[in-house]
Short mmCIF file of C-alpha atoms in Angstrom, two decimals:
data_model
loop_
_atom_site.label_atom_id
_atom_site.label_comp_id
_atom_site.label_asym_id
_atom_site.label_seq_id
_atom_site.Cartn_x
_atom_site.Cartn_y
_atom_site.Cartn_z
CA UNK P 1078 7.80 3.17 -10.73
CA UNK P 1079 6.78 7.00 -10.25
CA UNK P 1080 10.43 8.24 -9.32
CA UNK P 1081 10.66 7.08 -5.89
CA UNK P 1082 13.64 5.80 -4.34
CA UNK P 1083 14.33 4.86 -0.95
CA UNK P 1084 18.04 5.03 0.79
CA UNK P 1085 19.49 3.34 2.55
CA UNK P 1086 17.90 -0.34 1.19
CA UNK P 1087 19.04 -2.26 4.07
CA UNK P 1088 20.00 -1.67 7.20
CA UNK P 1089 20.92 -2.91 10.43
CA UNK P 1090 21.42 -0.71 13.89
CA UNK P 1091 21.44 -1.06 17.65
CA UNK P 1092 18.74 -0.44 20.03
CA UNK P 1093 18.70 2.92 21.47
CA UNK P 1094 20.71 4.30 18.32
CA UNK P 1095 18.75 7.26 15.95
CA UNK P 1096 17.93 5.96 11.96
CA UNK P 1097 16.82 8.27 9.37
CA UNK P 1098 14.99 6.59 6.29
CA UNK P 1099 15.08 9.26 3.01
CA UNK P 1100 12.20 9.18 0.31
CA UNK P 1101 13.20 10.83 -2.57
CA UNK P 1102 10.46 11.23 -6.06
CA UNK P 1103 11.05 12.97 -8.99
CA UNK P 1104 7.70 14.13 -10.27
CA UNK P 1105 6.37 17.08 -7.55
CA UNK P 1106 4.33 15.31 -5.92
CA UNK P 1107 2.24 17.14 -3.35
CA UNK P 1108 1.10 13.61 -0.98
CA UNK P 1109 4.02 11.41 0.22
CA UNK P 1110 3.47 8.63 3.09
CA UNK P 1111 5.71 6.09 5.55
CA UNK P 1112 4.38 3.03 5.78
CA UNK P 1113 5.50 -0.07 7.35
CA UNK P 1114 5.12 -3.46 6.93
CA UNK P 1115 5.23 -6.19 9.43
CA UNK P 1116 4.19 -10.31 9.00
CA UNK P 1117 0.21 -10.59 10.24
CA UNK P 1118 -0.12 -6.91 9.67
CA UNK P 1119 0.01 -5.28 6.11
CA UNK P 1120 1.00 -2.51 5.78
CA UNK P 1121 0.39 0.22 7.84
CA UNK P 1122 0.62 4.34 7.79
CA UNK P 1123 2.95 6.00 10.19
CA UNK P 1124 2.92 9.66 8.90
CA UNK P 1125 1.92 11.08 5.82
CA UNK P 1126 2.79 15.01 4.04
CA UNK P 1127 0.39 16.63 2.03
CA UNK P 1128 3.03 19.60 1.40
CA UNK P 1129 6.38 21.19 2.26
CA UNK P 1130 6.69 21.36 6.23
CA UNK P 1131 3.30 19.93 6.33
CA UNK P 1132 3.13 16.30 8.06
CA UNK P 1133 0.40 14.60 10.19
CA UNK P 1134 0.66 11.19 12.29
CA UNK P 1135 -1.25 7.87 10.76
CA UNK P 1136 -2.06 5.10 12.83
CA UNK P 1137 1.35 4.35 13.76
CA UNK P 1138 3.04 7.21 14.74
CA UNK P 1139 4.56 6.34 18.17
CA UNK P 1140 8.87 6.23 18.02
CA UNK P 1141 8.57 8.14 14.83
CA UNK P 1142 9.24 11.81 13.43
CA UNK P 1143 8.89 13.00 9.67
CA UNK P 1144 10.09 16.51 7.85
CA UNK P 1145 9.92 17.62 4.72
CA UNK P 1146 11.59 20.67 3.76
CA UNK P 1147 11.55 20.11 -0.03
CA UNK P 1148 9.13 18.66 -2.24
CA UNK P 1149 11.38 15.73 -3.55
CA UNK P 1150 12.16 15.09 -0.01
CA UNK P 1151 10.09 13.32 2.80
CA UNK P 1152 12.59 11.73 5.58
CA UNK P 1153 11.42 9.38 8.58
CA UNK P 1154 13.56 9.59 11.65
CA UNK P 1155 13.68 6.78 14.67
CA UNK P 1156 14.70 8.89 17.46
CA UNK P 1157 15.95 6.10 19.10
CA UNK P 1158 15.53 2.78 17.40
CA UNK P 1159 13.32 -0.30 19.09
CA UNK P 1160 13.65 -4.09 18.44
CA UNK P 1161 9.73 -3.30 17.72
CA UNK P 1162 10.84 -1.00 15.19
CA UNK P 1163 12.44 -4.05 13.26
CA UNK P 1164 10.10 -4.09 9.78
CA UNK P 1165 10.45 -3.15 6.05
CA UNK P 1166 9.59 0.42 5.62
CA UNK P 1167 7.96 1.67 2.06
CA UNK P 1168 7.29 5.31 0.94
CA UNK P 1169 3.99 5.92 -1.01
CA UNK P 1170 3.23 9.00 -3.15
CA UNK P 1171 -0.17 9.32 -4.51
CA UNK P 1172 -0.67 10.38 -7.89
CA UNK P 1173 -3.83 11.78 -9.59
CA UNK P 1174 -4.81 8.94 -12.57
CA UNK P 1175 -8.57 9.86 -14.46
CA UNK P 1176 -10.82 10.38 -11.72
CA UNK P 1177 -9.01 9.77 -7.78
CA UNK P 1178 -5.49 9.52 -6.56
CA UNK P 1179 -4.15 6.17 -6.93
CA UNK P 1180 -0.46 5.11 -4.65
CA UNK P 1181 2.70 4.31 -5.77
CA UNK P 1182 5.16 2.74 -4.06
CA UNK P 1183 9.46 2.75 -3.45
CA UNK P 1184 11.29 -0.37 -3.10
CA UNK P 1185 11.30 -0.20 0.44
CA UNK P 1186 13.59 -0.14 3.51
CA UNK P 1187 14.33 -3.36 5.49
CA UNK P 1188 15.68 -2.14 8.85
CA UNK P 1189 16.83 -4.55 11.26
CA UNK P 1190 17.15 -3.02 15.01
CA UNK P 1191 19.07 -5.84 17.49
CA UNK A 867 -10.33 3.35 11.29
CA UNK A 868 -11.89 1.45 8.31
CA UNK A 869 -10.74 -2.44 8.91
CA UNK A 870 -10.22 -4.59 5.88
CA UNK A 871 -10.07 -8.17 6.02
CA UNK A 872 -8.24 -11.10 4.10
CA UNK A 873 -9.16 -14.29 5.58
CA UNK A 874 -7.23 -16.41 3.51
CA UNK A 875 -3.64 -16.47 4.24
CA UNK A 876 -2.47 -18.74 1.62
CA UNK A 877 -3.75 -19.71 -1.69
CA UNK A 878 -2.37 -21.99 -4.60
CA UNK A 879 -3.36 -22.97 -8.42
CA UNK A 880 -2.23 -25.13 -11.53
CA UNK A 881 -1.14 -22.66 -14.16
CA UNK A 882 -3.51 -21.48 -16.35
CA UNK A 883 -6.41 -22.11 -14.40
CA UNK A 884 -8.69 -19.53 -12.28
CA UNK A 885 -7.73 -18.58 -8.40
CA UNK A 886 -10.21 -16.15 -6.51
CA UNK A 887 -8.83 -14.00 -3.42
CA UNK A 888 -11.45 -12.94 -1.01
CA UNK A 889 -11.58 -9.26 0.89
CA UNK A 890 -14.36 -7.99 3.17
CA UNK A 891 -14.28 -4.76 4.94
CA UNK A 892 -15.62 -2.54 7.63
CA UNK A 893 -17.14 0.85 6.87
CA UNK A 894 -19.51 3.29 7.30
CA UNK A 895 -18.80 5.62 3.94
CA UNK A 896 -21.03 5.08 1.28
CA UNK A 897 -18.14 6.32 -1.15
CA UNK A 898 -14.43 4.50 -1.03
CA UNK A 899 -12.06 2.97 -3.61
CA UNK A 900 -11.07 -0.84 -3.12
CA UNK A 901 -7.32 -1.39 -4.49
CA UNK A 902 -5.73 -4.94 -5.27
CA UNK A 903 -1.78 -4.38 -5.13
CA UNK A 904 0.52 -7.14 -6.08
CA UNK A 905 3.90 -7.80 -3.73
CA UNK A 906 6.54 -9.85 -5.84
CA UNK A 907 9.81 -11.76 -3.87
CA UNK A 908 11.13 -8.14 -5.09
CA UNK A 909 9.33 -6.98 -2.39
CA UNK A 910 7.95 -4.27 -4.95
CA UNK A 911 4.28 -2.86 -4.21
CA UNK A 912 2.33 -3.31 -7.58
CA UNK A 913 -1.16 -1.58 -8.18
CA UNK A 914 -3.27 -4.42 -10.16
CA UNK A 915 -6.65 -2.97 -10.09
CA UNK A 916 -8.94 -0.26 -8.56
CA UNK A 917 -12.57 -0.30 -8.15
CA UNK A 918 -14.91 3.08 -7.33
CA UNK A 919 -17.48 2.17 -5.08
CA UNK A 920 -19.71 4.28 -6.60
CA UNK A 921 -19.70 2.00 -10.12
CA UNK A 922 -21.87 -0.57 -10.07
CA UNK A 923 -19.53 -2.32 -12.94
CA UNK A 924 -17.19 -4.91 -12.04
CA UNK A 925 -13.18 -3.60 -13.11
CA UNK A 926 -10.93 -5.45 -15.47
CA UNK A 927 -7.38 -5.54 -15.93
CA UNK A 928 -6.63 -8.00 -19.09
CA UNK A 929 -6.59 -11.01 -16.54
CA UNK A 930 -7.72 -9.54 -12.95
CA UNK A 931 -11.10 -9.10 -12.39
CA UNK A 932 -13.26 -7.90 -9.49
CA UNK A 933 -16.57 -9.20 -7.70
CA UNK A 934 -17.35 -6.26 -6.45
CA UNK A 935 -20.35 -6.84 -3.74
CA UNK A 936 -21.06 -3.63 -1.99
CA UNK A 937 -24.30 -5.00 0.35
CA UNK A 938 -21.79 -7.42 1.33
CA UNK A 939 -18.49 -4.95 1.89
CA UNK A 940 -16.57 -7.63 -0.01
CA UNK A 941 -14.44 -6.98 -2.88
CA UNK A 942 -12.56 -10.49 -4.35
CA UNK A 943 -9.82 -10.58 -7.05
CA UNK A 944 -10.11 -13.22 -9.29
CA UNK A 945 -6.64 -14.10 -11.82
CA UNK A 946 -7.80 -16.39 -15.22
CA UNK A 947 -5.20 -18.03 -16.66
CA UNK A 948 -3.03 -18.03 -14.31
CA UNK A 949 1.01 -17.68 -14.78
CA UNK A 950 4.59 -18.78 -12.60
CA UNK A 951 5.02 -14.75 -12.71
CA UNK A 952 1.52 -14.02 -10.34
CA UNK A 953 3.56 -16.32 -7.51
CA UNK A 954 3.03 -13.52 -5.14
CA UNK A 955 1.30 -11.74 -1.58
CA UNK A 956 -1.62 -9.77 -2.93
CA UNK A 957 -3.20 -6.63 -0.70
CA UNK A 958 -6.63 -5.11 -0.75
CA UNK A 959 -6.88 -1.87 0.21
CA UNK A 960 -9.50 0.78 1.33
CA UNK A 961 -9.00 4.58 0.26
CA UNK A 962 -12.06 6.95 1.86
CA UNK A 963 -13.52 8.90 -1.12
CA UNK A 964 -13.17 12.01 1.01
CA UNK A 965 -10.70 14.66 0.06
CA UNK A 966 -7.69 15.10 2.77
CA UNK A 967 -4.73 12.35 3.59
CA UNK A 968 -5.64 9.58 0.64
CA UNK A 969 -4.10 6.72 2.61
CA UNK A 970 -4.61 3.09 2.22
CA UNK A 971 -6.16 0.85 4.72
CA UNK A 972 -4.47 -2.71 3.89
CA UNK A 973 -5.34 -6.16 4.59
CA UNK A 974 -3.36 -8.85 5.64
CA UNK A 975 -2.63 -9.92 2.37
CA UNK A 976 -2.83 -13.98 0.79
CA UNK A 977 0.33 -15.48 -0.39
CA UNK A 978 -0.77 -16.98 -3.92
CA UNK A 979 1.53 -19.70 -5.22
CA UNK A 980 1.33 -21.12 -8.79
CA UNK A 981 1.94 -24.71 -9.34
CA UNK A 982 3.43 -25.66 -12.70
#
């Protein structure tokens, strides 16, 4: 399972209300990713780090702030939590396996936002 | 953005027979890796197979295989002898070959479910 665990594993909040998702590995890795999940959709990146401090958006960035001040560490913070924002969130780390980087997954988040 | 498509939402098979998953996708890199990943009930993210799009060879995992068409941009799973435990959504995935963010492009994904 690479390391990676996600807290909380379920959670529910009110719109309007601020939700911080923690990603923790084990192993150093330098790439860690939010990604989330919705029906009709896959999965798709919100923000990705490719070191400590350093973060960039994905293709879902809107509503949605990331930090990572220690390796093990990569958090993903709703400023102010949407019903849009409703989905099950997973954290990715890529590892290097032979020849290319390959993803591994956490257990993911399920976040509820009524 | 590459786009990667799975046009079948839902899929079924007896045990121990053959199911094939199809996957096309959208891009203009000549270099990429294709990724099959597995989602259990668990809700777990499971790599099952990866495919460089620079070998011309098909990839095996003991019962996954890949039809690996690059002319076409279509990349389809196929599961022999099928078992209760591959009940499941599977994802194909894009990776660029370029250095820089590795992130996955997913499909939609196709529920499989396995008829005893």
């Amino acid at each position: 399972d690479a390391g990676i665990t996600q807290s909380p594993r379920h959670k529910v909040t009110e719109t309007g209300t601020p939700v911080t998702l923690r990603c923790h590995q084990t192993e150093n890795h330098r790439y860690m990713y939010w990604y989330r999940q919705d029906p009709g959709h896959g999965l798709r990146l919100i923000h990705y780090s490719y070191g400590v401090k350093d973060t960039d958006k994905g293709e879902v960035s809107d509503g949605y702030s990331v930090s990572r001040s220690k390796t093990e560490d990569f958090l993903l913070t709703l400023e102010s939590a949407t019903s849009s924002q409703t989905s099950v969130y997973f954290c990715a780390i890529s590892e290097w396996q032979g020849n290319t980087y390959e993803q591994y997954f956490g257990p993911g988040t399920r976040l509820t936002v009524t | 953005a590459q786009t990667v498509t799975q046009s079948q939402p839902e899929m079924s098979v007896q045990e121990a027979e053959t199911v094939t998953l199809s996957c096309t996708y959208d891009t203009s890199e000549s270099d990429y890796y294709l990724f099959w990943y597995k989602q259990p009930p668990s809700r777990q993210m499971i790599l099952v197979i990866r495919q460089e799009a620079y070998k011309q060879q098909n990839a095996t995992e003991n019962r996954f295989s890949v039809n690996f068409q690059k002319a076409a941009k279509s990349f389809s799973l196929k599961i022999s002898d099928s078992q209760l435990g591959d009940a499941a959504m599977y994802f194909c995935a894009y990776r660029s070959y370029q250095t820089g963010a590795n992130n996955l492009f997913f499909g939609t994904g196709t529920r499989l479910t396995v008829i005893p």
